[in-house]
GROMACS .gro file of C-alpha atoms in nm:
model
  295
    1MET     CA    1  -0.040   0.021   0.010
    2SER     CA    2   0.347   0.262   0.030
    3THR     CA    3   0.367   0.237  -0.313
    4LEU     CA    4   0.048   0.397  -0.427
    5PRO     CA    5  -0.002   0.773  -0.471
    6PRO     CA    6  -0.243   0.996  -0.212
    7LEU     CA    7  -0.650   0.941  -0.311
    8THR     CA    8  -0.628   1.256  -0.359
    9ALA     CA    9  -0.427   1.279  -0.564
   10LEU     CA   10  -0.565   0.998  -0.811
   11ARG     CA   11  -0.948   1.137  -0.812
   12ALA     CA   12  -0.810   1.505  -0.923
   13PHE     CA   13  -0.603   1.278  -1.197
   14GLU     CA   14  -0.905   1.096  -1.284
   15ALA     CA   15  -1.145   1.423  -1.287
   16VAL     CA   16  -0.933   1.643  -1.528
   17ALA     CA   17  -0.823   1.358  -1.774
   18ARG     CA   18  -1.243   1.263  -1.787
   19HIS     CA   19  -1.328   1.671  -1.819
   20LEU     CA   20  -0.951   1.790  -1.995
   21SER     CA   21  -1.078   2.055  -1.764
   22PHE     CA   22  -0.864   2.179  -1.435
   23THR     CA   23  -1.251   2.455  -1.386
   24ARG     CA   24  -1.493   2.183  -1.412
   25ALA     CA   25  -1.314   1.843  -1.221
   26ALA     CA   26  -1.178   2.210  -0.946
   27GLU     CA   27  -1.646   2.216  -0.953
   28GLU     CA   28  -1.681   1.870  -0.920
   29LEU     CA   29  -1.502   1.770  -0.685
   30GLY     CA   30  -1.550   2.076  -0.428
   31MET     CA   31  -1.163   2.222  -0.488
   32THR     CA   32  -1.004   2.527  -0.607
   33GLN     CA   33  -0.832   2.547  -0.906
   34ALA     CA   34  -0.500   2.559  -0.732
   35ALA     CA   35  -0.546   2.263  -0.495
   36VAL     CA   36  -0.604   2.004  -0.806
   37SER     CA   37  -0.345   2.181  -1.000
   38TYR     CA   38  -0.159   2.044  -0.652
   39GLN     CA   39  -0.305   1.736  -0.674
   40ILE     CA   40  -0.168   1.719  -0.980
   41LYS     CA   41   0.230   1.829  -0.909
   42ILE     CA   42   0.201   1.561  -0.672
   43LEU     CA   43   0.123   1.310  -0.876
   44GLU     CA   44   0.372   1.394  -1.138
   45GLU     CA   45   0.613   1.402  -0.930
   46ARG     CA   46   0.544   1.000  -0.788
   47VAL     CA   47   0.493   0.894  -1.140
   48GLY     CA   48   0.855   1.072  -1.256
   49ALA     CA   49   0.634   1.197  -1.627
   50PRO     CA   50   0.398   1.541  -1.721
   51LEU     CA   51   0.033   1.364  -1.662
   52PHE     CA   52  -0.130   1.682  -1.909
   53LEU     CA   53  -0.001   1.923  -2.146
   54ARG     CA   54  -0.060   2.248  -2.111
   55LYS     CA   55  -0.159   2.424  -2.409
   56PRO     CA   56  -0.358   2.807  -2.477
   57ARG     CA   57  -0.681   2.771  -2.331
   58GLN     CA   58  -0.698   2.373  -2.281
   59ILE     CA   59  -0.487   2.080  -2.178
   60ALA     CA   60  -0.408   1.740  -2.349
   61LEU     CA   61  -0.296   1.451  -2.202
   62SER     CA   62   0.020   1.377  -2.146
   63GLU     CA   63   0.205   0.965  -2.310
   64THR     CA   64   0.233   0.902  -1.950
   65GLY     CA   65  -0.084   1.049  -1.867
   66ALA     CA   66  -0.308   0.882  -2.161
   67ARG     CA   67  -0.187   0.540  -2.000
   68LEU     CA   68  -0.282   0.651  -1.686
   69ALA     CA   69  -0.642   0.687  -1.775
   70PRO     CA   70  -0.777   0.432  -1.819
   71ASP     CA   71  -0.711   0.239  -1.558
   72VAL     CA   72  -0.748   0.448  -1.322
   73GLY     CA   73  -1.127   0.536  -1.447
   74GLN     CA   74  -1.189   0.160  -1.412
   75ALA     CA   75  -1.075   0.154  -1.100
   76PHE     CA   76  -1.303   0.520  -0.944
   77ASP     CA   77  -1.602   0.307  -1.193
   78ILE     CA   78  -1.554  -0.015  -0.924
   79LEU     CA   79  -1.540   0.244  -0.677
   80ARG     CA   80  -1.872   0.432  -0.706
   81THR     CA   81  -2.026   0.054  -0.809
   82ALA     CA   82  -1.903  -0.137  -0.492
   83PHE     CA   83  -2.014   0.216  -0.329
   84ASP     CA   84  -2.359   0.157  -0.471
   85ASN     CA   85  -2.438  -0.212  -0.425
   86SER     CA   86  -2.299  -0.201  -0.080
   87ARG     CA   87  -2.580   0.126   0.004
   88GLY     CA   88  -2.833  -0.131  -0.219
   89GLN     CA   89  -2.933   0.222  -0.384
   90VAL     CA   90  -3.038   0.237  -0.787
   91ASP     CA   91  -2.901   0.614  -0.891
   92GLY     CA   92  -3.123   0.803  -0.988
   93LEU     CA   93  -3.058   0.852  -1.383
   94LEU     CA   94  -2.965   0.639  -1.650
   95SER     CA   95  -2.791   0.782  -1.969
   96ILE     CA   96  -2.814   0.576  -2.301
   97THR     CA   97  -2.632   0.710  -2.607
   98SER     CA   98  -2.774   0.498  -2.919
   99VAL     CA   99  -2.746   0.502  -3.267
  100PRO     CA  100  -3.043   0.661  -3.436
  101THR     CA  101  -3.221   0.384  -3.639
  102PHE     CA  102  -3.220   0.166  -3.348
  103ALA     CA  103  -3.339   0.394  -3.142
  104SER     CA  104  -3.592   0.544  -3.367
  105HIS     CA  105  -3.742   0.214  -3.448
  106TRP     CA  106  -3.724   0.071  -3.131
  107LEU     CA  107  -3.615   0.260  -2.795
  108ALA     CA  108  -3.831   0.512  -2.809
  109ALA     CA  109  -4.143   0.310  -2.873
  110ASN     CA  110  -4.006   0.103  -2.570
  111ILE     CA  111  -3.831   0.250  -2.314
  112GLY     CA  112  -4.156   0.388  -2.168
  113LEU     CA  113  -4.200   0.059  -2.037
  114PHE     CA  114  -3.836   0.026  -1.895
  115GLN     CA  115  -3.958   0.269  -1.720
  116LEU     CA  116  -4.312   0.170  -1.558
  117ALA     CA  117  -4.136  -0.088  -1.430
  118ASN     CA  118  -3.809   0.070  -1.296
  119PRO     CA  119  -4.029   0.402  -1.138
  120ASP     CA  120  -3.695   0.536  -0.973
  121ILE     CA  121  -3.475   0.547  -1.242
  122ALA     CA  122  -3.535   0.861  -1.456
  123VAL     CA  123  -3.379   0.762  -1.863
  124ARG     CA  124  -3.160   1.014  -2.101
  125VAL     CA  125  -3.164   0.908  -2.433
  126GLU     CA  126  -2.902   1.041  -2.684
  127SER     CA  127  -2.953   0.968  -3.071
  128SER     CA  128  -2.615   0.969  -3.250
  129PRO     CA  129  -2.418   0.807  -3.461
  130HIS     CA  130  -2.097   0.913  -3.263
  131LEU     CA  131  -1.900   0.666  -3.009
  132VAL     CA  132  -1.894   0.788  -2.734
  133ASP     CA  133  -1.575   0.747  -2.507
  134PHE     CA  134  -1.736   0.585  -2.159
  135GLY     CA  135  -1.396   0.699  -1.986
  136THR     CA  136  -1.526   1.056  -2.019
  137GLU     CA  137  -1.813   1.127  -2.140
  138GLU     CA  138  -2.148   1.037  -1.888
  139PHE     CA  139  -2.320   0.810  -2.065
  140ASP     CA  140  -2.363   0.497  -1.960
  141LEU     CA  141  -2.449   0.275  -2.149
  142GLY     CA  142  -2.478   0.240  -2.523
  143ILE     CA  143  -2.627   0.034  -2.829
  144ARG     CA  144  -2.350   0.047  -3.075
  145ALA     CA  145  -2.447  -0.121  -3.398
  146THR     CA  146  -2.095  -0.249  -3.465
  147SER     CA  147  -1.927  -0.602  -3.637
  148THR     CA  148  -1.578  -0.499  -3.432
  149LEU     CA  149  -1.621  -0.553  -3.027
  150GLN     CA  150  -1.392  -0.323  -2.875
  151GLN     CA  151  -1.182  -0.467  -2.518
  152GLY     CA  152  -1.268  -0.366  -2.167
  153MET     CA  153  -1.591  -0.324  -2.282
  154VAL     CA  154  -1.889  -0.544  -2.179
  155TRP     CA  155  -2.139  -0.692  -2.493
  156HIS     CA  156  -2.481  -0.831  -2.589
  157LEU     CA  157  -2.642  -0.904  -2.890
  158LEU     CA  158  -2.965  -0.725  -2.903
  159LEU     CA  159  -2.979  -0.804  -3.321
  160LYS     CA  160  -2.797  -0.863  -3.639
  161ALA     CA  161  -2.762  -0.603  -3.859
  162GLU     CA  162  -2.938  -0.829  -4.173
  163PHE     CA  163  -3.039  -0.635  -4.477
  164ALA     CA  164  -3.272  -0.701  -4.712
  165PRO     CA  165  -3.441  -0.546  -4.995
  166LEU     CA  166  -3.755  -0.316  -4.913
  167LEU     CA  167  -3.953  -0.052  -5.165
  168SER     CA  168  -4.302  -0.001  -5.173
  169PRO     CA  169  -4.611  -0.260  -5.315
  170ARG     CA  170  -4.659   0.005  -5.601
  171LEU     CA  171  -4.354  -0.027  -5.734
  172VAL     CA  172  -4.325  -0.433  -5.723
  173GLU     CA  173  -4.680  -0.437  -5.917
  174GLU     CA  174  -4.522  -0.147  -6.144
  175TYR     CA  175  -4.201  -0.290  -6.208
  176GLN     CA  176  -4.347  -0.687  -6.203
  177VAL     CA  177  -4.072  -0.783  -5.883
  178ARG     CA  178  -4.107  -1.167  -5.912
  179GLU     CA  179  -3.691  -1.244  -5.878
  180PRO     CA  180  -3.431  -1.102  -5.728
  181ALA     CA  181  -3.303  -0.986  -6.072
  182ASP     CA  182  -3.619  -0.796  -6.149
  183LEU     CA  183  -3.489  -0.581  -5.871
  184LEU     CA  184  -3.248  -0.452  -6.201
  185ARG     CA  185  -3.532  -0.241  -6.319
  186VAL     CA  186  -3.650  -0.109  -6.002
  187PRO     CA  187  -3.465   0.241  -5.905
  188GLN     CA  188  -3.169   0.223  -5.619
  189ILE     CA  189  -3.246   0.436  -5.331
  190THR     CA  190  -2.868   0.443  -5.313
  191PRO     CA  191  -2.747   0.243  -5.618
  192ASP     CA  192  -2.368   0.186  -5.435
  193ASP     CA  193  -2.506   0.041  -5.134
  194PRO     CA  194  -2.229  -0.253  -5.029
  195TRP     CA  195  -2.524  -0.435  -4.934
  196LEU     CA  196  -2.719  -0.436  -5.244
  197CYS     CA  197  -2.416  -0.533  -5.438
  198ALA     CA  198  -2.402  -0.817  -5.150
  199TRP     CA  199  -2.753  -0.861  -5.115
  200LEU     CA  200  -2.811  -0.930  -5.485
  201GLU     CA  201  -2.440  -1.196  -5.512
  202LEU     CA  202  -2.599  -1.464  -5.228
  203ALA     CA  203  -2.958  -1.426  -5.493
  204GLY     CA  204  -2.721  -1.577  -5.770
  205VAL     CA  205  -2.743  -1.220  -5.971
  206SER     CA  206  -2.460  -1.031  -6.125
  207MET     CA  207  -2.482  -0.671  -5.981
  208PRO     CA  208  -2.454  -0.395  -6.231
  209PRO     CA  209  -2.146  -0.132  -6.317
  210THR     CA  210  -2.253   0.197  -6.012
  211PRO     CA  211  -2.427   0.466  -6.317
  212ASP     CA  212  -2.180   0.717  -6.449
  213ARG     CA  213  -2.375   0.983  -6.294
  214PRO     CA  214  -2.397   1.203  -6.006
  215PHE     CA  215  -2.678   1.044  -5.739
  216SER     CA  216  -2.764   1.122  -5.361
  217ARG     CA  217  -2.634   0.925  -5.092
  218LEU     CA  218  -2.847   0.943  -4.792
  219GLY     CA  219  -2.695   0.790  -4.514
  220SER     CA  220  -2.940   0.659  -4.277
  221GLN     CA  221  -3.146   0.342  -4.196
  222ASN     CA  222  -3.435   0.570  -4.174
  223LEU     CA  223  -3.427   0.816  -4.455
  224GLU     CA  224  -3.368   0.505  -4.691
  225ALA     CA  225  -3.731   0.333  -4.558
  226ALA     CA  226  -3.898   0.679  -4.622
  227ALA     CA  227  -3.836   0.721  -4.929
  228ALA     CA  228  -3.874   0.330  -4.948
  229ILE     CA  229  -4.228   0.425  -4.814
  230ALA     CA  230  -4.288   0.721  -5.047
  231GLY     CA  231  -4.218   0.508  -5.399
  232ARG     CA  232  -3.863   0.588  -5.450
  233GLY     CA  233  -3.728   0.315  -5.477
  234VAL     CA  234  -3.554  -0.020  -5.389
  235ALA     CA  235  -3.449   0.084  -4.983
  236MET     CA  236  -3.140  -0.238  -4.834
  237VAL     CA  237  -3.235  -0.218  -4.540
  238THR     CA  238  -3.299  -0.442  -4.204
  239PRO     CA  239  -3.658  -0.576  -4.211
  240ALA     CA  240  -3.642  -0.681  -3.882
  241PHE     CA  241  -3.703  -0.276  -3.760
  242TYR     CA  242  -3.993  -0.230  -4.020
  243ARG     CA  243  -4.236  -0.490  -3.974
  244ASP     CA  244  -4.486  -0.259  -3.937
  245ASP     CA  245  -4.458  -0.108  -4.199
  246ILE     CA  246  -4.487  -0.438  -4.407
  247ALA     CA  247  -4.734  -0.553  -4.185
  248SER     CA  248  -4.967  -0.210  -4.229
  249GLY     CA  249  -4.801  -0.244  -4.654
  250ARG     CA  250  -4.662   0.026  -4.618
  251LEU     CA  251  -4.337  -0.176  -4.764
  252ALA     CA  252  -4.243  -0.496  -4.937
  253GLN     CA  253  -4.044  -0.737  -4.863
  254PRO     CA  254  -4.091  -0.902  -5.216
  255PHE     CA  255  -3.813  -1.212  -5.089
  256ASP     CA  256  -3.725  -1.348  -4.757
  257LEU     CA  257  -3.377  -1.423  -4.855
  258THR     CA  258  -3.180  -1.223  -4.607
  259GLY     CA  259  -2.799  -1.088  -4.584
  260TRP     CA  260  -2.535  -1.053  -4.278
  261ASP     CA  261  -2.203  -0.904  -4.335
  262GLY     CA  262  -2.119  -0.928  -3.878
  263HIS     CA  263  -2.250  -0.652  -3.820
  264GLY     CA  264  -2.511  -0.679  -3.514
  265TYR     CA  265  -2.669  -0.372  -3.294
  266TYR     CA  266  -2.516  -0.441  -2.951
  267LEU     CA  267  -2.661  -0.350  -2.586
  268THR     CA  268  -2.252  -0.222  -2.426
  269TYR     CA  269  -2.106  -0.085  -2.141
  270PRO     CA  270  -1.771  -0.029  -1.953
  271GLU     CA  271  -1.678  -0.383  -1.714
  272ALA     CA  272  -1.614  -0.167  -1.466
  273ARG     CA  273  -1.957  -0.153  -1.480
  274ARG     CA  274  -2.152  -0.427  -1.513
  275ASN     CA  275  -2.250  -0.463  -1.147
  276SER     CA  276  -2.409  -0.146  -1.129
  277PRO     CA  277  -2.821  -0.141  -1.013
  278LYS     CA  278  -2.958   0.026  -1.302
  279ILE     CA  279  -2.756  -0.022  -1.585
  280ARG     CA  280  -2.842  -0.440  -1.448
  281ALA     CA  281  -3.194  -0.378  -1.420
  282PHE     CA  282  -3.182  -0.156  -1.776
  283ARG     CA  283  -2.958  -0.493  -1.899
  284ASP     CA  284  -3.230  -0.717  -1.750
  285TRP     CA  285  -3.512  -0.584  -1.922
  286ILE     CA  286  -3.373  -0.525  -2.274
  287LEU     CA  287  -3.218  -0.842  -2.277
  288PRO     CA  288  -3.576  -1.008  -2.286
  289ALA     CA  289  -3.735  -0.752  -2.432
  290THR     CA  290  -3.578  -0.746  -2.787
  291ALA     CA  291  -3.558  -1.154  -2.833
  292GLY     CA  292  -3.885  -1.111  -3.108
  293LEU     CA  293  -3.579  -0.889  -3.264
  294ARG     CA  294  -3.368  -1.174  -3.283
  295ALA     CA  295  -3.630  -1.394  -3.342
   0.00000   0.00000   0.00000
């Protein structure tokens, strides 16, 4: 134990590394900025190297600081979780970051059920493709679309990101779509969509060259599905998100064949927070709640 730096110095370092601001760290810790700077100086003397690079109007972690910050942050996460568990209390706010497609097509419609089952937990959801750094940003867990599972994080598969062509029923009849090759006659919402090429290959159809003309890219399943509903062409999307639209006749899935490139929608959070009561409550709710998506 004698080799450990003072806990106050470590606590100051964790806060400054998370905020990249001595001022915000001081406000969080209830200390003066000078006191925080002094604690960082103590730690730098113990480590034998600078932990931060002081720049005009900002600071950044040094190479040594960047190596140290994740482990120190994880250690404080473990301490916070252990303390919460010992009190048997659930923190009252659960902050979730989610990719837009999952947020709009499943989470928004169902998150109220979680709150009914857990009335002591308020939920904040941010829908963004931005990859959150859980060590520096104030989110408890995320829902990500990925094929790469980062070490140090817990991952639970919610849904495989399978893909298939969807289009309006009117276009199915207008272009007489009866077999996969017939889709080549239908306008493509995103002609260079890699999912389109992969699906046609699975169906045994050769992909024609990408049109030698300007075309739009909508950039998200939400927008492409909206264009398909409007009758603008074929969208390559994940059918599980559009079951209601298919059932209501707003969209048609003319073929049961689906492709998959290894991507999935995952619930993820740092390993150190595995036993956080609010994260455990959300995990225990969402895994059975999304079982139908995986069916």
